[in-house]
mmCIF file of C-alpha atoms in Angstrom:
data_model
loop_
_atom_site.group_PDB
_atom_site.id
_atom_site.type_symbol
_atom_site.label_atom_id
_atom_site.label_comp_id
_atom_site.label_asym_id
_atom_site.label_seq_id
_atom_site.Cartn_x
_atom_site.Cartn_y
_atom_site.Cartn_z
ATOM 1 C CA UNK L 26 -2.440 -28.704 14.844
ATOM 2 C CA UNK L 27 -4.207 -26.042 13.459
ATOM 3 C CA UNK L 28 -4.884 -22.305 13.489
ATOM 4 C CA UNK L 29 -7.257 -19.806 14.387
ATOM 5 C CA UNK L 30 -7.607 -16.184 13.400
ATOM 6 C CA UNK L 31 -8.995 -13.776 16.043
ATOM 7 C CA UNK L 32 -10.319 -9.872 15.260
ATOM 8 C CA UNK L 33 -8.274 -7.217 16.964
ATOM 9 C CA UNK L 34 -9.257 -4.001 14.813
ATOM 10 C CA UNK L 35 -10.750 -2.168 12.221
ATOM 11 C CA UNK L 36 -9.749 1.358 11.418
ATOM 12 C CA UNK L 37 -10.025 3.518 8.634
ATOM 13 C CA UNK L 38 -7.004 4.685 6.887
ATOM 14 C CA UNK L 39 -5.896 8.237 7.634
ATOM 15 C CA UNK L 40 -3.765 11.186 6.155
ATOM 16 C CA UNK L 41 -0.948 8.774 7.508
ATOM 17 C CA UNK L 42 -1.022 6.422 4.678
ATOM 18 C CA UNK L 43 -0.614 8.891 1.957
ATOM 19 C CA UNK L 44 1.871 11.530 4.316
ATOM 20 C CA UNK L 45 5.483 10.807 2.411
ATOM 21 C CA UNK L 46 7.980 9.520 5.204
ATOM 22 C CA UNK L 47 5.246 8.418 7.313
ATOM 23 C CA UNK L 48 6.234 4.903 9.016
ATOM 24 C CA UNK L 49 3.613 2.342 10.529
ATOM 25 C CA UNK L 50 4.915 -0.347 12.413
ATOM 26 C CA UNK L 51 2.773 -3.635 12.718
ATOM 27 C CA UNK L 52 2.437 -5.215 16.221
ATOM 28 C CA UNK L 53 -0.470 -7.827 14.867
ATOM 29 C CA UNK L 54 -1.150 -9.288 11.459
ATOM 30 C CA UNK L 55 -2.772 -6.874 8.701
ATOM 31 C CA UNK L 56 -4.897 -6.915 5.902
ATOM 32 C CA UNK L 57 -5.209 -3.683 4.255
ATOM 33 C CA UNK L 58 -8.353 -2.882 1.871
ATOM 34 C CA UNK L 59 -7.852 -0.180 -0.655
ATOM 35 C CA UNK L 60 -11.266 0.815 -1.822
ATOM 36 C CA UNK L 61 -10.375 4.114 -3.215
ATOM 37 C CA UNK L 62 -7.018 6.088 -5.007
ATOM 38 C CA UNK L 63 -3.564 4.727 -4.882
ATOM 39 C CA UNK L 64 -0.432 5.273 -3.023
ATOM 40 C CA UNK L 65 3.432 3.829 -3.132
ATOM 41 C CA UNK L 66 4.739 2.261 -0.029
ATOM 42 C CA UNK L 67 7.550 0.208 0.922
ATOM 43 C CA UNK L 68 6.860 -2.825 2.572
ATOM 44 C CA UNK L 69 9.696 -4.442 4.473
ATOM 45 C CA UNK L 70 12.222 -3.132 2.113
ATOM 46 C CA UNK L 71 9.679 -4.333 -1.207
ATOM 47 C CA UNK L 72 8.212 -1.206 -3.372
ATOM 48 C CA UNK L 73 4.414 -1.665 -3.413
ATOM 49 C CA UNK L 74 1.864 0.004 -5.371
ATOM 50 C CA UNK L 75 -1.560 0.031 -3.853
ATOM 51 C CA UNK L 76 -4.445 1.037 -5.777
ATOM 52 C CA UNK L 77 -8.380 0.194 -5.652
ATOM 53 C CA UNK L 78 -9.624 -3.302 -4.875
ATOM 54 C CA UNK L 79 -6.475 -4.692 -4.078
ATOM 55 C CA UNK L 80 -6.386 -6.324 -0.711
ATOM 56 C CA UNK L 81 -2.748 -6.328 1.117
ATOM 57 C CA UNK L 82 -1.768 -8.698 3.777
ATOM 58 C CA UNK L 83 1.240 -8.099 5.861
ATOM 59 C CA UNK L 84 2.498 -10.087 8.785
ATOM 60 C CA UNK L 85 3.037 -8.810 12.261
ATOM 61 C CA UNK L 86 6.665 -7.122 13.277
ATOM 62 C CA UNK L 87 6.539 -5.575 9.778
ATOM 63 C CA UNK L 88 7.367 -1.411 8.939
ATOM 64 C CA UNK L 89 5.690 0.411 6.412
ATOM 65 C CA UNK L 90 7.537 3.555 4.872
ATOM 66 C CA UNK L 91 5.207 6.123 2.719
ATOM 67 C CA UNK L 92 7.278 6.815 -0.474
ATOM 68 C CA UNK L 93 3.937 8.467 -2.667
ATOM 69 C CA UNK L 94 1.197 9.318 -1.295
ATOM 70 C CA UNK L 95 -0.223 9.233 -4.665
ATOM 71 C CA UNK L 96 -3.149 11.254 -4.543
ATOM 72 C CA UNK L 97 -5.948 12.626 -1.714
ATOM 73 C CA UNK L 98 -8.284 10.676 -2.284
ATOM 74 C CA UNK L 99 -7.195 7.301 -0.708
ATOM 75 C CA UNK L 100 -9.648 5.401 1.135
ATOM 76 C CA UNK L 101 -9.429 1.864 2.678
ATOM 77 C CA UNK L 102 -9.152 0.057 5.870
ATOM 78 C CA UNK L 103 -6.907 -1.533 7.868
ATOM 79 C CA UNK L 104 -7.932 -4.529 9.676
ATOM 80 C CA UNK L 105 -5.669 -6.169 12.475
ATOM 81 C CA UNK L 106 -5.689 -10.034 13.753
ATOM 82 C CA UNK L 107 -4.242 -12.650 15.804
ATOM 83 C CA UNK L 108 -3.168 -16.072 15.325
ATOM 84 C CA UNK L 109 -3.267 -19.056 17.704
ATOM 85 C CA UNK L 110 -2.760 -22.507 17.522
ATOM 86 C CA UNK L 111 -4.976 -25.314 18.567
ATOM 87 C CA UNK L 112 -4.184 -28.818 19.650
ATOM 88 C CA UNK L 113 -6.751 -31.256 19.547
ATOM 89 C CA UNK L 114 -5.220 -32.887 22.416
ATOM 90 C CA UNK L 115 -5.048 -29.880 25.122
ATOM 91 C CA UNK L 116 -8.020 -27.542 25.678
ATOM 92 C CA UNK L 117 -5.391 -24.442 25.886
ATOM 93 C CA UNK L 118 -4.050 -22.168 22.836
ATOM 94 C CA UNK L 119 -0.590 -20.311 22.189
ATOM 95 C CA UNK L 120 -0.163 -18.098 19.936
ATOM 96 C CA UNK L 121 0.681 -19.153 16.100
ATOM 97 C CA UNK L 122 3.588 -17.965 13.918
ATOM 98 C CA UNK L 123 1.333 -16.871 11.177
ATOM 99 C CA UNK L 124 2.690 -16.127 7.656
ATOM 100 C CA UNK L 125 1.306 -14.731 4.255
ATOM 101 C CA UNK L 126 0.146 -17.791 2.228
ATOM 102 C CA UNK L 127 2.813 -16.461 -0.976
ATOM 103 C CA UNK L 128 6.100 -16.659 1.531
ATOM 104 C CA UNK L 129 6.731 -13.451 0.547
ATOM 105 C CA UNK L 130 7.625 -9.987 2.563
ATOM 106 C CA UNK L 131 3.376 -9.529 2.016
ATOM 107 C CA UNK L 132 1.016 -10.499 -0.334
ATOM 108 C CA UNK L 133 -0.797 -8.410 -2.444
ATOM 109 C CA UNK L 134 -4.073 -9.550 -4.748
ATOM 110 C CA UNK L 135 -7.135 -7.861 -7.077
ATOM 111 C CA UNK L 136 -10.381 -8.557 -5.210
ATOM 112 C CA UNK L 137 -13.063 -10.006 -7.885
ATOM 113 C CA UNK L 138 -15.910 -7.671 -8.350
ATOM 114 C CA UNK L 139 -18.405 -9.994 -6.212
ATOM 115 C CA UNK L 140 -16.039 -9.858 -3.080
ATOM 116 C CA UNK L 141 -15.281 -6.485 -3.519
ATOM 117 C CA UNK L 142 -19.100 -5.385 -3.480
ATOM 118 C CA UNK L 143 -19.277 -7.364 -0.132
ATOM 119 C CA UNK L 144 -16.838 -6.461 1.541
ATOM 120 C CA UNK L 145 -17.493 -2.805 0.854
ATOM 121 C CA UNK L 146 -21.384 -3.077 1.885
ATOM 122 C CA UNK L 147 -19.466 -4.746 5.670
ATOM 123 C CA UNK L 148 -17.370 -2.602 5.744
ATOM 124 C CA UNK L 149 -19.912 0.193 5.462
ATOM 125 C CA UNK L 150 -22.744 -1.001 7.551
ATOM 126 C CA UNK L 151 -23.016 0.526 10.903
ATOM 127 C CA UNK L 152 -24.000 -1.928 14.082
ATOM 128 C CA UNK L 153 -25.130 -0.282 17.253
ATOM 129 C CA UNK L 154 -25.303 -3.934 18.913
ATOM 130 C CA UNK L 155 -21.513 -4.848 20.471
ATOM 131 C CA UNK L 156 -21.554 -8.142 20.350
ATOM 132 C CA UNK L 157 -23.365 -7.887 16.723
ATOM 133 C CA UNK L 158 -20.550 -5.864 15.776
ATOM 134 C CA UNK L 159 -18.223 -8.394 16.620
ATOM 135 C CA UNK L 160 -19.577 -11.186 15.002
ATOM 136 C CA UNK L 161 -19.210 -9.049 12.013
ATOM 137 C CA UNK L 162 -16.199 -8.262 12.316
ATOM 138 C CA UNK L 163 -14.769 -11.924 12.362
ATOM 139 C CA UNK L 164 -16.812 -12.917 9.610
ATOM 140 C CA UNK L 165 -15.347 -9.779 7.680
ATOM 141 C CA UNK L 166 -11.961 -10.976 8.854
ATOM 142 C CA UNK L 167 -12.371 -14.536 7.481
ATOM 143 C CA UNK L 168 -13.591 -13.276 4.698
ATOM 144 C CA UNK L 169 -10.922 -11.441 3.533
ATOM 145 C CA UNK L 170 -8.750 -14.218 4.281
ATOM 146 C CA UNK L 171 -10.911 -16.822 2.636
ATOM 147 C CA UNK L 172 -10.290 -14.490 -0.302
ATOM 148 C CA UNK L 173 -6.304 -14.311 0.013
ATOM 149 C CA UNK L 174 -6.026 -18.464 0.816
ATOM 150 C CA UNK L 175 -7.726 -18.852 -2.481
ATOM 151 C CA UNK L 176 -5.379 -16.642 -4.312
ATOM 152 C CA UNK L 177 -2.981 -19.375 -3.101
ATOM 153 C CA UNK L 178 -4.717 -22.233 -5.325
ATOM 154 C CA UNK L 179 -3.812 -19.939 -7.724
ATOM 155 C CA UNK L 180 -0.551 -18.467 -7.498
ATOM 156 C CA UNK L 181 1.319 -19.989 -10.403
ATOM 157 C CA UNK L 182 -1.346 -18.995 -12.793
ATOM 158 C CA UNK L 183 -1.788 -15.528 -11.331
ATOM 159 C CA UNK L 184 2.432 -15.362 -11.286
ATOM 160 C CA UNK L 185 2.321 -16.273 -15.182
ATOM 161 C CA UNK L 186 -0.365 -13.913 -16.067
ATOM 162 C CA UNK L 187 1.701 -11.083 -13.968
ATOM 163 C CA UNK L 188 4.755 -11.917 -16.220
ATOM 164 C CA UNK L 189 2.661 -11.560 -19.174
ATOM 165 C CA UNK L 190 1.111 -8.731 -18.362
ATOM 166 C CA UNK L 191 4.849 -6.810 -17.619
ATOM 167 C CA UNK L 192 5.827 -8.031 -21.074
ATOM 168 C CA UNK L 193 2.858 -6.463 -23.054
ATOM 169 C CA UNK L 194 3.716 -3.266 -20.435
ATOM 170 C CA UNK L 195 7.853 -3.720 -22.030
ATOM 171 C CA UNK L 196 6.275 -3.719 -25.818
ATOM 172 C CA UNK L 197 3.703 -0.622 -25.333
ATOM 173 C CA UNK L 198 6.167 1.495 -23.685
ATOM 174 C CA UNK L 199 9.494 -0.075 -24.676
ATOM 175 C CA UNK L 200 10.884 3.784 -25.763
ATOM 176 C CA UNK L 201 10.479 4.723 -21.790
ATOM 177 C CA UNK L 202 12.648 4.472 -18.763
ATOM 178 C CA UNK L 203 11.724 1.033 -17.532
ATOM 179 C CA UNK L 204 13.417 -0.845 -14.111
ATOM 180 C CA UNK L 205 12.798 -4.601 -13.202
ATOM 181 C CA UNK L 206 11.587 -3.204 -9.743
ATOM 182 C CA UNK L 207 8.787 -1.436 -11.934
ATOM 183 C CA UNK L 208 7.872 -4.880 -13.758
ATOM 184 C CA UNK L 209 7.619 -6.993 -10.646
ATOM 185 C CA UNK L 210 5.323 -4.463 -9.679
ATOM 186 C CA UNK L 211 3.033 -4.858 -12.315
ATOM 187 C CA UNK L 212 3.261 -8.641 -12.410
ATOM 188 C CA UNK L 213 2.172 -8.280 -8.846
ATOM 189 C CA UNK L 214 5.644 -10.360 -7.234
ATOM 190 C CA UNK L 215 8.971 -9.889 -5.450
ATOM 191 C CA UNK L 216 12.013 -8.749 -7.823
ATOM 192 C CA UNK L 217 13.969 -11.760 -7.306
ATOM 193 C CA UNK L 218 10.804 -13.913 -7.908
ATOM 194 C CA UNK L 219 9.811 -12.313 -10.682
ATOM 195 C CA UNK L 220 12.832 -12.620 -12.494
ATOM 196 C CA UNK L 221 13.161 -16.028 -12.065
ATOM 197 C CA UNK L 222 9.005 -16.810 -13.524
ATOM 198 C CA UNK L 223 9.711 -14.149 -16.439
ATOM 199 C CA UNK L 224 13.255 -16.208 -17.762
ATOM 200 C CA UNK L 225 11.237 -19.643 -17.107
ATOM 201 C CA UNK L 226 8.743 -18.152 -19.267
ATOM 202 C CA UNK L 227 11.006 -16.726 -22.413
ATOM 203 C CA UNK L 228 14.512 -18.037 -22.097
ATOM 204 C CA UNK L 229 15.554 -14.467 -20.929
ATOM 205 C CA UNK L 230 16.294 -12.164 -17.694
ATOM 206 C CA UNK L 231 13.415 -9.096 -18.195
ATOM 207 C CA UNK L 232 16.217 -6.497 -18.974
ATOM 208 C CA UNK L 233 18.238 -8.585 -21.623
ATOM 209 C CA UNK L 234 14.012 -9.255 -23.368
ATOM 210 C CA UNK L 235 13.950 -5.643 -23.288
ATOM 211 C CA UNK L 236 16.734 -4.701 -24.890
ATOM 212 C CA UNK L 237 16.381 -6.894 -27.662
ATOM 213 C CA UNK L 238 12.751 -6.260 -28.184
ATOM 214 C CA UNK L 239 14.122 -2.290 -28.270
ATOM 215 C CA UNK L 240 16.874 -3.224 -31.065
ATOM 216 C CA UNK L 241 13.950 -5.533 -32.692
ATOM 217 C CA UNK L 242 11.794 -2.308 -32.872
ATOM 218 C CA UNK L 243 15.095 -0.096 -33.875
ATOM 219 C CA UNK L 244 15.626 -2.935 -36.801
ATOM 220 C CA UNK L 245 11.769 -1.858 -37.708
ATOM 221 C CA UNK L 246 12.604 1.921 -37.469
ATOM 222 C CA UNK L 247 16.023 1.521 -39.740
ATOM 223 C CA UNK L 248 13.736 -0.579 -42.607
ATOM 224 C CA UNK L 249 10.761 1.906 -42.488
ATOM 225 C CA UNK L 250 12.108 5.545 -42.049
ATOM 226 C CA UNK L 251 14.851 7.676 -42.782
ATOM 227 C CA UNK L 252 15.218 9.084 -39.597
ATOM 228 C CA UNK L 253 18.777 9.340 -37.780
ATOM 229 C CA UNK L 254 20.746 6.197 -35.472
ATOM 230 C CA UNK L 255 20.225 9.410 -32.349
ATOM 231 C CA UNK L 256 15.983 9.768 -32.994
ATOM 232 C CA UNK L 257 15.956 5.942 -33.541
ATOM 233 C CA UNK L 258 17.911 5.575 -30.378
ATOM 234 C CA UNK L 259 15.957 7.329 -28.172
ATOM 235 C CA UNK L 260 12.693 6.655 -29.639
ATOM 236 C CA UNK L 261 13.562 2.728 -28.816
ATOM 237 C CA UNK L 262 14.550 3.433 -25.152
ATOM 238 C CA UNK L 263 18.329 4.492 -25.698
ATOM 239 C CA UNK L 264 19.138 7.617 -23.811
ATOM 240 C CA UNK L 265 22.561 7.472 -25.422
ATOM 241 C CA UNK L 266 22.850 7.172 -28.971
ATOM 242 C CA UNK L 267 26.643 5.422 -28.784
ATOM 243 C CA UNK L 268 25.647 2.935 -26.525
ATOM 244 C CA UNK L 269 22.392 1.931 -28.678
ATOM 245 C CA UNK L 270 24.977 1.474 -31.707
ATOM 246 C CA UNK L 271 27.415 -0.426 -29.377
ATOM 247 C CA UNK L 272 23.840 -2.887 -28.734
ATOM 248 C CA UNK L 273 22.812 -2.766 -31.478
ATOM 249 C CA UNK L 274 26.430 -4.055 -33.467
ATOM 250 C CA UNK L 275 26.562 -6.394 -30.345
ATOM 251 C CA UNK L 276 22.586 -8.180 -30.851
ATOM 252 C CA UNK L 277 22.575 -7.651 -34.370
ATOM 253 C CA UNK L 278 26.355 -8.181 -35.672
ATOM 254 C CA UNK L 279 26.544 -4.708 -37.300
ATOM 255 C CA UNK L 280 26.328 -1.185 -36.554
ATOM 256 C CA UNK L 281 23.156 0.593 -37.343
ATOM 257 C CA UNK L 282 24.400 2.056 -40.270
ATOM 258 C CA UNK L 283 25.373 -1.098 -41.973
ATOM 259 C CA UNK L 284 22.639 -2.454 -41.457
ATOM 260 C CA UNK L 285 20.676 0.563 -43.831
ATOM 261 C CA UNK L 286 22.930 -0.037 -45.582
ATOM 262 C CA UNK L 287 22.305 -3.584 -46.360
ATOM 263 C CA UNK L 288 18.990 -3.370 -46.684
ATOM 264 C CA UNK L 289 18.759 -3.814 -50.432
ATOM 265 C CA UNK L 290 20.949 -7.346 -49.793
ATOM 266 C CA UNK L 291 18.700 -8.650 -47.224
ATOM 267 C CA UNK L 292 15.752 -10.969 -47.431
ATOM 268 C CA UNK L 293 12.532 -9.862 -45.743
ATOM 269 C CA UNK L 294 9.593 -12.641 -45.098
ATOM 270 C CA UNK L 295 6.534 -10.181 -44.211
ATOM 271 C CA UNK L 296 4.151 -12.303 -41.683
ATOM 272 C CA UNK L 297 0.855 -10.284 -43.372
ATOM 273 C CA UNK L 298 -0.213 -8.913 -46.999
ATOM 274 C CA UNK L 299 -1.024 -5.592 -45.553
ATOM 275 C CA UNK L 300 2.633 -4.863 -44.173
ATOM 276 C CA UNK L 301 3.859 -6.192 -47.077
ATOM 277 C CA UNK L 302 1.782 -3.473 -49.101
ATOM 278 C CA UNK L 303 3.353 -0.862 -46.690
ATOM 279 C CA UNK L 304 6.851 -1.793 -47.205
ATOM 280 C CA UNK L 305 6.604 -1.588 -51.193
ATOM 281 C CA UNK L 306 4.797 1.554 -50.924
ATOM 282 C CA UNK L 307 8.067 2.879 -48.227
ATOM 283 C CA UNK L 308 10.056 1.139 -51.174
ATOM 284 C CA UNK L 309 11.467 -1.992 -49.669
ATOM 285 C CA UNK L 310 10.173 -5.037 -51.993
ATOM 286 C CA UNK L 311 10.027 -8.152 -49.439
ATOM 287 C CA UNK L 312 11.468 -11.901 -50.864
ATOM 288 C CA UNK L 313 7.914 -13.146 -49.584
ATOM 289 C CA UNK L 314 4.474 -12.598 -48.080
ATOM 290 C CA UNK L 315 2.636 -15.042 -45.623
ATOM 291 C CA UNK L 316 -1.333 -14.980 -47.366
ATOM 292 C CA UNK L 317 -3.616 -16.960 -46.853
ATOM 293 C CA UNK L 318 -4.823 -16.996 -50.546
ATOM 294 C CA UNK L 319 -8.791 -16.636 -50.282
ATOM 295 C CA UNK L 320 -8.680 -13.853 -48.129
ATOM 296 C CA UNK L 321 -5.553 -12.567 -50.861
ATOM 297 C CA UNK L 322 -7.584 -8.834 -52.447
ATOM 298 C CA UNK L 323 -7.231 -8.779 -56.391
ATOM 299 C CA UNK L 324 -4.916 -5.435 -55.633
ATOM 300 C CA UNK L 325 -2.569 -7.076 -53.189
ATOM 301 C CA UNK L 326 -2.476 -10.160 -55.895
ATOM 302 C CA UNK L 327 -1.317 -7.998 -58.733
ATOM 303 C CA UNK L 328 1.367 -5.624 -56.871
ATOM 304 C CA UNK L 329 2.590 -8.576 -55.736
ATOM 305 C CA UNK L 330 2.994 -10.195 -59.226
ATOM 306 C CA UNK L 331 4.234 -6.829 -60.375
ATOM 307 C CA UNK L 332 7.196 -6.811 -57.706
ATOM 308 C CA UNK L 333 8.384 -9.900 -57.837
ATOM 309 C CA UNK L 334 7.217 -11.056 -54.160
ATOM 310 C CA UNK L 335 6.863 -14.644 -52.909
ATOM 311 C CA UNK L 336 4.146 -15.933 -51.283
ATOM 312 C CA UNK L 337 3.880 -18.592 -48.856
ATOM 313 C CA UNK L 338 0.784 -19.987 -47.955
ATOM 314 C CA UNK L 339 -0.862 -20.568 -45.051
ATOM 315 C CA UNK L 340 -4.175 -21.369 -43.104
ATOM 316 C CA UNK L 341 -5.823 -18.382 -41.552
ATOM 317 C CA UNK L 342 -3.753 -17.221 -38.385
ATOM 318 C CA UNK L 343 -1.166 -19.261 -38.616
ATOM 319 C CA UNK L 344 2.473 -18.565 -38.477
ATOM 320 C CA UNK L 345 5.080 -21.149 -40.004
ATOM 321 C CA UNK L 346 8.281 -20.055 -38.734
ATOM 322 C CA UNK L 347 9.812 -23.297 -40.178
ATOM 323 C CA UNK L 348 8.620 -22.593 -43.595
ATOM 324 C CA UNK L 349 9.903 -18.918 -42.919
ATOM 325 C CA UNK L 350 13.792 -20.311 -42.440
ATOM 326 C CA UNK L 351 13.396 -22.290 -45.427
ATOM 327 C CA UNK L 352 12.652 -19.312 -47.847
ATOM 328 C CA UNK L 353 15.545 -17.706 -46.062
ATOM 329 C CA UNK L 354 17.769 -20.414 -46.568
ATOM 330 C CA UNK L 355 16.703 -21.168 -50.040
ATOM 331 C CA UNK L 356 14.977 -24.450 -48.926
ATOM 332 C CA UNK L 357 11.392 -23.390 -49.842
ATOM 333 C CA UNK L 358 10.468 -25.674 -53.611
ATOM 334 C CA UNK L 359 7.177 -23.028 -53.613
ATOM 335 C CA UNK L 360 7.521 -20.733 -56.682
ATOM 336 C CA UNK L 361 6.520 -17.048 -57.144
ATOM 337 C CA UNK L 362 3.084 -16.400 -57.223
ATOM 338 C CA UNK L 363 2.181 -16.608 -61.267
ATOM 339 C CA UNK L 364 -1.926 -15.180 -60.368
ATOM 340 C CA UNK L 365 -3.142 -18.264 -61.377
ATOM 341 C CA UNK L 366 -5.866 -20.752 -58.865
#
């Protein structure tokens, strides 16, 4: 058996789709074009951000709830189709249980900048001739869904680089307000879905990353500045300052204090010459330095001699984390750097 998709409609999109509380329900298949602004809406119960050159498909019997209109200047389409099957062994059709290729509640995907050209230029043509028009049409309809079955080849991929791009989102704004509903929507995928790909991908759920990136970066603020356990808090994404130290004591094994006050007792390994430059200027000497020793400066040679810091070295760009828990552990048979070769 297989499938056919038939044109029902084409219609721009109207105040409708930006008018807060505004419901559309869908009695065919949709695939919605966004070729201008953005707008929030909530797709069978899933919060969905639509914004320019993203191409939506939903499947029939669904309800669409306005929750942002976003801004007046949304512009798209909204193109409605039908779905039979056909047998090879009876000349008749029946209609076909169509579904989005993802399995999801819809499907939502970036048109390239190729398809998006052409399917703006359709879109925008105007055809006087009827059955012209209709030609167009289905070829505009296919497509658009030529464009969304190939996203399909692709979904793992395109689901991995969503997760990745949520976590550089969690490190460049890790001192906001920041919900797993609002990463999934970045990463372009369900909630549930999404947390599964981002703990395949780093061993953790997306809030429990989070929060210890956030203590990782209060560890950073505690070493560098003087500043108090309440700024620190709420600079790293902790509203409340007693339940960052209750995290904090919990991820780290002391309170945020203690840990200051340890400092001088603790053994930094600095992954580049140039932080370690910063932190003796701040006044915290590091146990060692990563260099790589022919790109080593003459200065950063001799304050290094001067302080008393190791250095491990290392091809260009690379990171030895095993050589790292040696020198922590007292393993590493490398001596301080004597300025010598």
């Amino acid at each position: 058996m297989e499938w056919i998709a038939q044109w029902r409609s084409t219609k721009a999109l109207t105040n409708t789709w930006i008018s807060t509380g505004e419901r559309h329900y869908f009695a065919s298949h949709s695939l919605i074009f966004i070729i201008d602004g953005k707008a929030t809406w909530n797709i069978n119960g899933q919060r969905v951000h639509a914004s320019f050159g993203e191409l939506i498909a939903i499947e029939e019997k669904s309800v669409l709830e306005v929750m942002d209109g976003g801004d007046m200047d949304l512009a798209g389409w909204h193109v409605q189709f039908d779905t039979y099957a056909v047998f090879d062994n009876r000349r008749e059709v029946e209609k076909f249980d169509w579904q989005v290729p993802s399995g999801e509640a819809y499907q939502k995907m970036q048109l390239s900048g190729g398809s998006l050209a052409s399917i703006i230029q359709q879109l925008s043509e105007e055809n006087t001739d009827i059955r012209s028009e209709r030609v167009g049409n289905q070829h505009l309809l296919y497509e658009l869904l030529n464009n969304l079955y190939q996203q399909k080849g692709d979904s793992e991929l395109n689901s991995e680089n969503g997760v990745l791009r949520s976590n550089d989102y969690m490190r460049e704004h890790y001192g906001q307000v920041i919900t797993r509903g609002q990463l999934a929507q970045i990463a372009g995928i369900t909630p549930w879905h999404y947390s599964r790909k981002f703990s395949e991908q780093f061993g953790k759920s997306p809030l429990d990353y989070l929060a210890h990136y956030r203590i990782y970066r209060a560890q950073e603020e505690l070493l560098l500045t003087s500043a108090t356990s309440q700024h620190i808090a709420k600079k790293s994404g902790f509203e409340d300052a007693h339940y960052f130290s209750r995290r904090f004591k919990q991820l780290t094994g002391v309170s945020p204090k203690q840990y200051r006050q340890t400092l001088k007792h603790r053994r930094f390994v600095v992954l580049s010459p140039i932080c370690a430059e910063i932190m003796i200027h701040l006044g915290v000497i590091p146990y060692a330095v990563m260099v790589t020793p022919i790109l080593l400066s003459p200065h950063q040679r001799e304050q290094f001699i001067e302080y008393g810091v190791r250095l491990l070295e290392v091809t260009q760009y690379d990171v030895d984390l095993e050589l790292v828990r040696q020198t922590l552990a007292g393993d590493y048979c490398g001596q301080q750097y004597d300025g010598k070769g």
